[in-house]
Amino acid sequence: MIETREELDAIKKSCQSMVTKSAGLSAGTAIIPVPGLDIGSDVAILMRIIPKINSKFGLTPEQIESLDTENKLFVMTAISNTGSKMAGRYITKNLILTLLGKMGVKVAAKGTSKFVPFIGSAVAGGISFTAMKYMGNSHIDDCYHVALAALEKRQLEHMADVESVIEADEPPHV
């Protein structure tokens, strides 16, 4: 469980680094002029990194299920409020394909640009890098906001507990 804002920020930075490396891999695959190879590669990359990001933020289905009922409800509500399609969910090929389909213009542009010699492959790589980085970093931002809300809730509850202990220890006023 994430205990401090600093720890949460470090997780965000680590995940952003992972996304940048994966976006580079996606770009490298997009440069290869084989139709369909890049989409298959993007799906595989996302199916690998999205669960890792969820896990680092404590937002896998199993991690959420292990929470007590009140915290589970809070986290699921926070996920819903962010509009995240991937936090707290099992990541399937169909889910990834649906999300990639919503980025259809970029994906289509990447595919057709491959047919322009030399420059087309570079354009496809650039589009692939940008699209992968955008999807990954958007997911990180969603997870960060959910984890931050949960952290702040726990900190407020802790402060309320401390205050009630302090009040119980105070001598009665005369």
XYZ file of N, CA, C and O in Angstrom:
696
model
N 0.839 -1.177 0.000
C 0.000 0.000 0.000
C 0.889 1.247 0.000
O 1.891 1.304 0.699
N 0.526 2.206 -0.801
C 1.289 3.445 -0.930
C 1.036 4.296 0.311
O -0.103 4.557 0.667
N 2.145 4.722 0.954
C 2.024 5.422 2.233
C 2.229 6.935 2.152
O 1.745 7.651 3.009
N 2.979 7.410 1.141
C 3.288 8.844 1.081
C 3.138 9.378 -0.342
O 3.186 8.621 -1.315
N 3.007 10.680 -0.429
C 2.920 11.344 -1.734
C 4.238 11.164 -2.497
O 4.238 10.993 -3.711
N 5.350 11.175 -1.787
C 6.656 10.993 -2.422
C 6.756 9.609 -3.062
O 7.276 9.461 -4.167
N 6.266 8.602 -2.345
C 6.267 7.236 -2.880
C 5.380 7.167 -4.129
O 5.758 6.559 -5.132
N 4.230 7.811 -4.083
C 3.318 7.844 -5.215
C 3.961 8.543 -6.418
O 3.884 8.062 -7.547
N 4.637 9.656 -6.168
C 5.325 10.383 -7.248
C 6.437 9.538 -7.863
O 6.645 9.564 -9.084
N 7.145 8.779 -7.031
C 8.221 7.911 -7.532
C 7.646 6.795 -8.412
O 8.234 6.442 -9.446
N 6.502 6.258 -8.026
C 5.847 5.224 -8.826
C 5.436 5.809 -10.182
O 5.646 5.193 -11.222
N 4.883 7.015 -10.164
C 4.477 7.672 -11.411
C 5.676 7.842 -12.344
O 5.605 7.516 -13.528
N 6.783 8.315 -11.789
C 7.984 8.541 -12.597
C 8.509 7.220 -13.167
O 8.893 7.143 -14.340
N 8.519 6.176 -12.364
C 8.974 4.862 -12.806
C 8.091 4.335 -13.938
O 8.591 3.797 -14.939
N 6.789 4.511 -13.803
C 5.862 4.052 -14.836
C 6.028 4.859 -16.121
O 5.959 4.300 -17.220
N 6.258 6.163 -15.996
C 6.474 6.990 -17.184
C 7.722 6.541 -17.938
O 7.737 6.514 -19.174
N 8.752 6.163 -17.216
C 9.967 5.658 -17.837
C 9.680 4.356 -18.583
O 10.142 4.150 -19.713
N 8.896 3.474 -17.967
C 8.518 2.208 -18.593
C 7.717 2.470 -19.877
O 7.938 1.810 -20.900
N 6.815 3.446 -19.840
C 6.003 3.778 -21.012
C 6.890 4.331 -22.131
O 6.723 3.969 -23.300
N 7.838 5.189 -21.786
C 8.726 5.759 -22.805
C 9.526 4.653 -23.494
O 9.659 4.647 -24.726
N 10.047 3.700 -22.715
C 10.791 2.579 -23.306
C 9.884 1.747 -24.212
O 10.279 1.345 -25.310
N 8.661 1.501 -23.756
C 7.718 0.715 -24.549
C 7.302 1.458 -25.814
O 7.118 0.851 -26.865
N 7.155 2.781 -25.721
C 6.818 3.587 -26.895
C 7.954 3.518 -27.920
O 7.702 3.469 -29.125
N 9.177 3.492 -27.446
C 10.326 3.339 -28.342
C 10.303 2.000 -29.056
O 10.592 1.914 -30.259
N 9.942 0.959 -28.319
C 9.820 -0.375 -28.920
C 8.712 -0.378 -29.969
O 8.873 -0.926 -31.066
N 7.601 0.271 -29.655
C 6.481 0.371 -30.595
C 6.914 1.110 -31.870
O 6.585 0.697 -32.980
N 7.650 2.189 -31.688
C 8.135 2.962 -32.840
C 9.069 2.118 -33.698
O 8.990 2.147 -34.927
N 9.938 1.368 -33.054
C 10.865 0.513 -33.787
C 10.144 -0.534 -34.611
O 10.519 -0.820 -35.749
N 9.077 -1.083 -34.059
C 8.289 -2.077 -34.794
C 7.539 -1.418 -35.942
O 7.406 -1.998 -37.021
N 7.046 -0.197 -35.721
C 6.281 0.504 -36.757
C 7.129 0.828 -37.981
O 6.602 0.949 -39.088
N 8.418 0.954 -37.785
C 9.324 1.279 -38.899
C 9.434 0.113 -39.883
O 9.633 0.310 -41.068
N 9.247 -1.105 -39.384
C 9.347 -2.295 -40.236
C 8.132 -2.318 -41.171
O 6.993 -2.320 -40.704
N 8.363 -2.319 -42.475
C 7.243 -2.200 -43.429
C 6.468 -3.501 -43.658
O 6.339 -3.982 -44.779
N 5.934 -4.064 -42.581
C 5.107 -5.260 -42.687
C 3.723 -4.888 -42.158
O 3.575 -4.620 -40.961
N 2.714 -4.845 -43.035
C 1.369 -4.454 -42.589
C 0.857 -5.336 -41.452
O 0.975 -6.554 -41.497
N 0.317 -4.705 -40.427
C -0.274 -5.424 -39.303
C 0.689 -5.751 -38.183
O 0.267 -5.999 -37.057
N 1.978 -5.784 -38.473
C 2.970 -6.124 -37.447
C 2.934 -5.117 -36.300
O 2.987 -5.498 -35.136
N 2.800 -3.841 -36.631
C 2.832 -2.803 -35.606
C 1.630 -2.874 -34.675
O 1.767 -2.710 -33.467
N 0.446 -3.158 -35.196
C -0.752 -3.247 -34.352
C -0.619 -4.433 -33.402
O -0.893 -4.319 -32.209
N -0.173 -5.559 -33.925
C 0.030 -6.733 -33.073
C 1.050 -6.454 -31.985
O 0.876 -6.860 -30.838
N 2.097 -5.749 -32.356
C 3.129 -5.389 -31.390
C 2.580 -4.431 -30.335
O 2.843 -4.587 -29.136
N 1.802 -3.429 -30.764
C 1.219 -2.476 -29.814
C 0.304 -3.175 -28.812
O 0.332 -2.886 -27.623
N -0.509 -4.108 -29.303
C -1.399 -4.860 -28.412
C -0.572 -5.633 -27.385
O -0.855 -5.601 -26.186
N 0.453 -6.318 -27.850
C 1.308 -7.101 -26.943
C 1.987 -6.199 -25.912
O 2.045 -6.537 -24.723
N 2.481 -5.056 -26.362
C 3.151 -4.119 -25.448
C 2.168 -3.618 -24.393
O 2.466 -3.620 -23.195
N 0.991 -3.196 -24.826
C 0.000 -2.670 -23.885
C -0.504 -3.752 -22.927
O -0.739 -3.469 -21.753
N -0.653 -4.967 -23.417
C -1.101 -6.057 -22.537
C -0.040 -6.391 -21.489
O -0.357 -6.962 -20.451
N 1.198 -6.009 -21.748
C 2.276 -6.234 -20.780
C 2.390 -5.062 -19.801
O 2.498 -5.260 -18.603
N 2.358 -3.817 -20.316
C 2.652 -2.690 -19.423
C 1.446 -2.208 -18.613
O 1.631 -1.749 -17.490
N 0.245 -2.303 -19.151
C -0.924 -1.800 -18.409
C -1.107 -2.558 -17.092
O -1.273 -1.927 -16.039
N -1.054 -3.897 -17.076
C -1.150 -4.589 -15.776
C -0.005 -4.226 -14.817
O -0.204 -4.162 -13.601
N 1.202 -3.980 -15.366
C 2.320 -3.577 -14.507
C 2.043 -2.221 -13.867
O 2.327 -2.017 -12.679
N 1.506 -1.293 -14.647
C 1.170 0.026 -14.112
C 0.085 -0.118 -13.043
O 0.205 0.438 -11.948
N -0.955 -0.881 -13.354
C -2.019 -1.111 -12.371
C -1.448 -1.669 -11.073
O -1.805 -1.225 -9.980
N -0.556 -2.637 -11.202
C 0.035 -3.276 -10.023
C 0.839 -2.295 -9.185
O 0.733 -2.277 -7.958
N 1.649 -1.466 -9.839
C 2.472 -0.509 -9.095
C 1.620 0.478 -8.305
O 1.997 0.906 -7.228
N 0.450 0.826 -8.844
C -0.440 1.763 -8.156
C -1.425 1.054 -7.222
O -2.256 1.706 -6.589
N -1.347 -0.278 -7.139
C -2.259 -1.022 -6.273
C -3.654 -1.135 -6.851
O -4.633 -1.231 -6.112
N -3.747 -1.165 -8.178
C -5.053 -1.122 -8.829
C -5.338 -2.318 -9.742
O -6.083 -2.203 -10.708
N -4.753 -3.471 -9.420
C -5.144 -4.672 -10.156
C -6.464 -5.152 -9.555
O -6.797 -4.817 -8.402
N -7.228 -5.942 -10.292
C -8.477 -6.459 -9.716
C -8.243 -7.204 -8.393
O -9.019 -7.053 -7.445
N -7.146 -7.954 -8.325
C -6.848 -8.709 -7.097
C -6.521 -7.774 -5.933
O -6.951 -8.007 -4.793
N -5.754 -6.731 -6.192
C -5.403 -5.778 -5.128
C -6.642 -5.048 -4.629
O -6.801 -4.850 -3.425
N -7.505 -4.679 -5.525
C -8.731 -3.985 -5.117
C -9.638 -4.934 -4.344
O -10.220 -4.552 -3.326
N -9.733 -6.162 -4.803
C -10.581 -7.161 -4.131
C -10.120 -7.417 -2.696
O -10.929 -7.714 -1.819
N -8.832 -7.267 -2.426
C -8.306 -7.534 -1.081
C -8.607 -6.403 -0.091
O -8.394 -6.562 1.109
N -9.113 -5.268 -0.581
C -9.436 -4.146 0.305
C -10.718 -4.443 1.079
O -11.558 -5.232 0.634
N -10.883 -3.748 2.224
C -12.147 -3.887 2.936
C -13.244 -3.231 2.104
O -12.974 -2.473 1.166
N -14.479 -3.520 2.416
C -15.610 -3.079 1.601
C -15.636 -1.570 1.394
O -15.840 -1.101 0.268
N -15.415 -0.797 2.437
C -15.465 0.666 2.319
C -14.386 1.191 1.371
O -14.654 2.014 0.501
N -13.156 0.713 1.540
C -12.064 1.165 0.675
C -12.222 0.663 -0.760
O -11.879 1.362 -1.710
N -12.723 -0.560 -0.913
C -12.969 -1.098 -2.253
C -13.989 -0.216 -2.980
O -13.778 0.152 -4.135
N -15.056 0.142 -2.298
C -16.077 1.000 -2.889
C -15.495 2.369 -3.245
O -15.755 2.906 -4.319
N -14.661 2.906 -2.355
C -14.035 4.211 -2.611
C -13.156 4.152 -3.854
O -13.226 5.027 -4.726
N -12.327 3.127 -3.945
C -11.414 2.993 -5.082
C -12.191 2.795 -6.384
O -11.883 3.434 -7.402
N -13.201 1.947 -6.367
C -13.987 1.715 -7.573
C -14.717 2.993 -8.005
O -14.812 3.282 -9.202
N -15.183 3.780 -7.052
C -15.826 5.056 -7.369
C -14.807 6.028 -7.953
O -15.090 6.724 -8.941
N -13.611 6.069 -7.377
C -12.555 6.950 -7.887
C -12.158 6.555 -9.308
O -11.953 7.414 -10.165
N -12.077 5.259 -9.576
C -11.769 4.783 -10.927
C -12.864 5.241 -11.891
O -12.586 5.764 -12.972
N -14.090 5.072 -11.490
C -15.220 5.481 -12.319
C -15.191 6.983 -12.580
O -15.428 7.438 -13.701
N -14.866 7.760 -11.558
C -14.830 9.215 -11.688
C -13.726 9.689 -12.631
O -13.866 10.737 -13.265
N -12.622 8.947 -12.732
C -11.552 9.333 -13.660
C -11.913 8.984 -15.097
O -11.315 9.508 -16.029
N -12.851 8.058 -15.253
C -13.206 7.605 -16.596
C -12.237 6.571 -17.144
O -12.262 6.251 -18.323
N -11.386 6.038 -16.274
C -10.392 5.065 -16.707
C -11.061 3.805 -17.223
O -11.991 3.278 -16.632
N -10.557 3.327 -18.349
C -11.066 2.087 -18.936
C -10.184 0.886 -18.583
O -10.541 -0.243 -18.876
N -9.002 1.166 -17.959
C -8.067 0.068 -17.729
C -7.691 -0.147 -16.266
O -7.205 -1.215 -15.919
N -7.888 0.836 -15.402
C -7.540 0.662 -13.989
C -8.547 -0.278 -13.340
O -9.748 -0.183 -13.582
N -8.034 -1.206 -12.546
C -8.905 -2.117 -11.818
C -9.570 -3.173 -12.673
O -10.481 -3.846 -12.224
N -9.128 -3.337 -13.906
C -9.753 -4.296 -14.812
C -8.734 -5.329 -15.281
O -7.548 -5.065 -15.317
N -9.269 -6.475 -15.653
C -8.425 -7.463 -16.321
C -8.194 -6.952 -17.735
O -9.128 -6.552 -18.427
N -6.946 -6.939 -18.145
C -6.591 -6.399 -19.457
C -6.639 -7.525 -20.479
O -5.901 -8.502 -20.386
N -7.545 -7.374 -21.439
C -7.709 -8.384 -22.469
C -7.322 -7.801 -23.828
O -7.267 -6.578 -23.999
N -7.112 -8.687 -24.758
C -6.792 -8.263 -26.121
C -7.931 -7.418 -26.684
O -7.696 -6.390 -27.323
N -9.178 -7.826 -26.431
C -10.329 -7.080 -26.948
C -10.398 -5.681 -26.355
O -10.735 -4.732 -27.071
N -10.094 -5.538 -25.071
C -10.099 -4.212 -24.439
C -9.049 -3.322 -25.098
O -9.329 -2.176 -25.452
N -7.857 -3.856 -25.290
C -6.778 -3.084 -25.916
C -7.157 -2.707 -27.348
O -6.976 -1.559 -27.765
N -7.702 -3.655 -28.097
C -8.097 -3.363 -29.477
C -9.189 -2.291 -29.531
O -9.166 -1.419 -30.408
N -10.121 -2.328 -28.588
C -11.164 -1.306 -28.520
C -10.552 0.065 -28.278
O -10.905 1.048 -28.938
N -9.626 0.135 -27.328
C -8.990 1.421 -27.024
C -8.126 1.908 -28.182
O -8.098 3.104 -28.485
N -7.431 0.994 -28.841
C -6.651 1.381 -30.018
C -7.583 1.846 -31.139
O -7.261 2.782 -31.872
N -8.749 1.214 -31.242
C -9.730 1.618 -32.247
C -10.212 3.043 -32.029
O -10.495 3.770 -32.980
N -10.280 3.455 -30.770
C -10.692 4.826 -30.462
C -9.621 5.830 -30.869
O -9.888 7.005 -30.993
N -8.408 5.336 -31.047
C -7.330 6.185 -31.552
C -7.161 5.928 -33.045
O -6.101 6.118 -33.601
N -8.213 5.507 -33.699
C -8.212 5.040 -35.081
C -7.507 5.910 -36.089
O -6.839 5.409 -36.981
N -7.641 7.209 -35.990
C -7.019 8.092 -36.972
C -5.511 7.945 -36.940
O -4.866 7.804 -37.976
N -4.935 7.930 -35.742
C -3.479 7.790 -35.626
C -3.031 6.422 -36.122
O -2.027 6.303 -36.805
N -3.785 5.391 -35.770
C -3.426 4.037 -36.178
C -3.519 3.912 -37.697
O -2.631 3.354 -38.345
N -4.575 4.454 -38.299
C -4.729 4.391 -39.759
C -3.619 5.170 -40.455
O -3.062 4.713 -41.444
N -3.293 6.339 -39.930
C -2.230 7.147 -40.529
C -0.901 6.419 -40.455
O -0.108 6.445 -41.398
N -0.683 5.735 -39.328
C 0.561 4.988 -39.165
C 0.645 3.877 -40.213
O 1.681 3.681 -40.829
N -0.458 3.177 -40.433
C -0.467 2.068 -41.381
C -0.266 2.514 -42.813
O 0.497 1.903 -43.564
N -0.936 3.584 -43.217
C -0.808 4.028 -44.609
C 0.509 4.728 -44.869
O 1.008 4.688 -45.993
N 1.090 5.359 -43.863
C 2.351 6.072 -44.091
C 3.489 5.109 -44.428
O 4.467 5.499 -45.052
N 3.352 3.846 -44.067
C 4.399 2.868 -44.354
C 4.627 2.669 -45.843
O 5.675 2.211 -46.269
N 3.619 2.994 -46.646
C 3.730 2.746 -48.075
C 4.467 3.860 -48.810
O 4.697 3.767 -50.006
N 4.841 4.913 -48.101
C 5.664 5.980 -48.678
C 7.114 5.607 -48.368
O 7.485 5.499 -47.206
N 7.940 5.400 -49.386
C 9.311 4.931 -49.136
C 10.091 5.830 -48.175
O 9.991 7.051 -48.229
N 10.865 5.218 -47.314
C 11.782 5.848 -46.358
C 11.082 6.781 -45.359
O 11.009 6.479 -44.191
N 10.592 7.893 -45.818
C 9.984 8.877 -44.914
C 8.734 8.297 -44.264
O 8.453 8.551 -43.103
N 7.990 7.498 -45.019
C 6.767 6.892 -44.487
C 7.026 6.054 -43.248
O 6.269 6.111 -42.277
N 8.108 5.281 -43.265
C 8.441 4.464 -42.095
C 8.796 5.325 -40.898
O 8.407 5.030 -39.766
N 9.498 6.408 -41.142
C 9.848 7.323 -40.046
C 8.596 7.973 -39.472
O 8.450 8.106 -38.249
N 7.671 8.358 -40.353
C 6.410 8.954 -39.900
C 5.626 7.928 -39.081
O 5.095 8.237 -38.013
N 5.556 6.690 -39.573
C 4.842 5.632 -38.851
C 5.455 5.420 -37.465
O 4.734 5.266 -36.476
N 6.778 5.434 -37.402
C 7.456 5.286 -36.108
C 7.130 6.421 -35.163
O 6.871 6.210 -33.976
N 7.118 7.639 -35.690
C 6.798 8.808 -34.865
C 5.366 8.777 -34.358
O 5.094 9.060 -33.191
N 4.447 8.402 -35.238
C 3.039 8.299 -34.827
C 2.883 7.211 -33.776
O 2.184 7.384 -32.777
N 3.534 6.087 -33.997
C 3.442 4.967 -33.058
C 3.986 5.351 -31.684
O 3.366 5.074 -30.658
N 5.144 6.006 -31.676
C 5.747 6.447 -30.417
C 4.797 7.387 -29.682
O 4.519 7.216 -28.491
N 4.261 8.359 -30.389
C 3.382 9.355 -29.784
C 2.095 8.717 -29.263
O 1.657 9.012 -28.143
N 1.494 7.848 -30.059
C 0.239 7.205 -29.649
C 0.450 6.313 -28.424
O -0.348 6.341 -27.473
N 1.519 5.535 -28.434
C 1.798 4.642 -27.303
C 2.093 5.450 -26.042
O 1.612 5.129 -24.960
N 2.873 6.504 -26.184
C 3.215 7.341 -25.038
C 1.956 8.024 -24.492
O 1.752 8.085 -23.280
N 1.098 8.495 -25.382
C -0.145 9.142 -24.959
C -1.030 8.164 -24.193
O -1.525 8.475 -23.114
N -1.238 6.965 -24.755
C -2.088 5.968 -24.081
C -1.511 5.580 -22.721
O -2.231 5.526 -21.728
N -0.223 5.301 -22.690
C 0.411 4.886 -21.435
C 0.380 5.980 -20.383
O 0.016 5.738 -19.231
N 0.753 7.200 -20.766
C 0.786 8.296 -19.800
C -0.615 8.710 -19.347
O -0.802 9.104 -18.194
N -1.597 8.591 -20.226
C -2.978 8.866 -19.817
C -3.417 7.864 -18.753
O -4.058 8.221 -17.768
N -3.053 6.608 -18.960
C -3.400 5.580 -17.969
C -2.669 5.840 -16.647
O -3.269 5.705 -15.570
N -1.416 6.214 -16.724
C -0.658 6.544 -15.510
C -1.338 7.687 -14.759
O -1.506 7.632 -13.542
N -1.739 8.717 -15.485
C -2.418 9.853 -14.846
C -3.703 9.413 -14.150
O -3.983 9.833 -13.025
N -4.482 8.558 -14.817
C -5.709 8.047 -14.189
C -5.387 7.284 -12.908
O -6.014 7.511 -11.861
N -4.417 6.374 -12.989
C -4.036 5.585 -11.812
C -3.509 6.475 -10.694
O -3.815 6.265 -9.517
N -2.724 7.472 -11.056
C -2.158 8.400 -10.078
C -3.279 9.117 -9.323
O -3.248 9.219 -8.095
N -4.278 9.603 -10.051
C -5.379 10.330 -9.401
C -6.180 9.423 -8.467
O -6.567 9.839 -7.374
N -6.403 8.188 -8.877
C -7.120 7.236 -8.027
C -6.303 6.930 -6.770
O -6.813 6.978 -5.647
N -5.024 6.630 -6.955
C -4.155 6.301 -5.814
C -3.989 7.502 -4.888
O -3.960 7.343 -3.662
N -3.901 8.700 -5.440
C -3.786 9.908 -4.626
C -5.049 10.117 -3.799
O -4.974 10.429 -2.604
N -6.203 9.928 -4.409
C -7.468 10.069 -3.671
C -7.536 9.061 -2.522
O -7.930 9.410 -1.402
N -7.119 7.819 -2.774
C -7.122 6.791 -1.726
C -6.134 7.135 -0.615
O -6.432 6.973 0.572
N -4.961 7.627 -1.001
C -3.944 8.033 -0.018
C -4.464 9.177 0.845
O -4.347 9.136 2.079
N -5.047 10.195 0.225
C -5.571 11.328 0.984
C -6.696 10.901 1.910
O -6.800 11.385 3.038
N -7.531 9.970 1.469
C -8.614 9.452 2.321
C -8.026 8.764 3.546
O -8.466 8.996 4.681
N -7.010 7.920 3.340
C -6.382 7.228 4.481
C -5.729 8.222 5.433
O -5.816 8.077 6.653
N -5.071 9.251 4.880
C -4.420 10.250 5.729
C -5.446 11.026 6.545
O -5.229 11.301 7.731
N -6.578 11.383 5.954
C -7.636 12.083 6.683
C -8.221 11.198 7.783
O -8.473 11.671 8.894
N -8.426 9.929 7.485
C -8.939 9.000 8.490
C -7.946 8.859 9.641
O -8.338 8.813 10.812
N -6.643 8.798 9.301
C -5.611 8.685 10.334
C -5.610 9.926 11.227
O -5.520 9.817 12.453
N -5.713 11.107 10.601
C -5.744 12.352 11.381
C -6.964 12.394 12.289
O -6.879 12.824 13.448
N -8.106 11.926 11.803
C -9.324 11.899 12.613
C -9.152 10.937 13.797
O -9.577 11.237 14.914
N -8.493 9.788 13.552
C -8.235 8.834 14.629
C -7.324 9.441 15.691
O -7.555 9.288 16.890
N -6.272 10.139 15.252
C -5.334 10.780 16.183
C -6.055 11.843 17.003
O -5.886 11.927 18.224
N -6.887 12.654 16.356
C -7.623 13.689 17.069
C -8.552 13.097 18.117
O -8.671 13.633 19.218
N -9.203 11.981 17.792
C -10.115 11.382 18.768
C -9.351 10.813 19.956
O -9.826 10.871 21.092
N -8.138 10.297 19.727
C -7.303 9.804 20.821
C -6.863 10.975 21.693
O -6.910 10.903 22.929
N -6.455 12.071 21.076
C -6.021 13.259 21.819
C -7.172 13.799 22.654
O -7.003 14.112 23.832
N -8.361 13.888 22.053
C -9.520 14.388 22.783
C -9.868 13.481 23.956
O -10.262 13.947 25.012
N -9.714 12.178 23.772
C -10.032 11.231 24.848
C -9.038 11.344 25.998
O -9.377 11.088 27.150
N -7.803 11.755 25.713
C -6.775 11.880 26.741
C -6.805 13.214 27.474
O -6.161 13.358 28.513
N -7.534 14.201 26.950
C -7.557 15.511 27.589
C -8.393 15.470 28.866
O -9.436 14.828 28.921
N -7.898 16.165 29.887
C -8.694 16.222 31.133
C -9.928 17.084 30.893
O -9.943 17.964 30.030
N -10.992 16.816 31.616
C -12.216 17.598 31.440
C -11.982 19.072 31.798
O -11.198 19.386 32.678
N -12.638 19.961 31.043
C -12.538 21.391 31.299
C -13.442 21.762 32.451
O -14.556 21.284 32.576
N -12.957 22.650 33.334
C -13.751 23.069 34.498
C -14.297 24.445 34.284
O -13.859 25.301 33.666
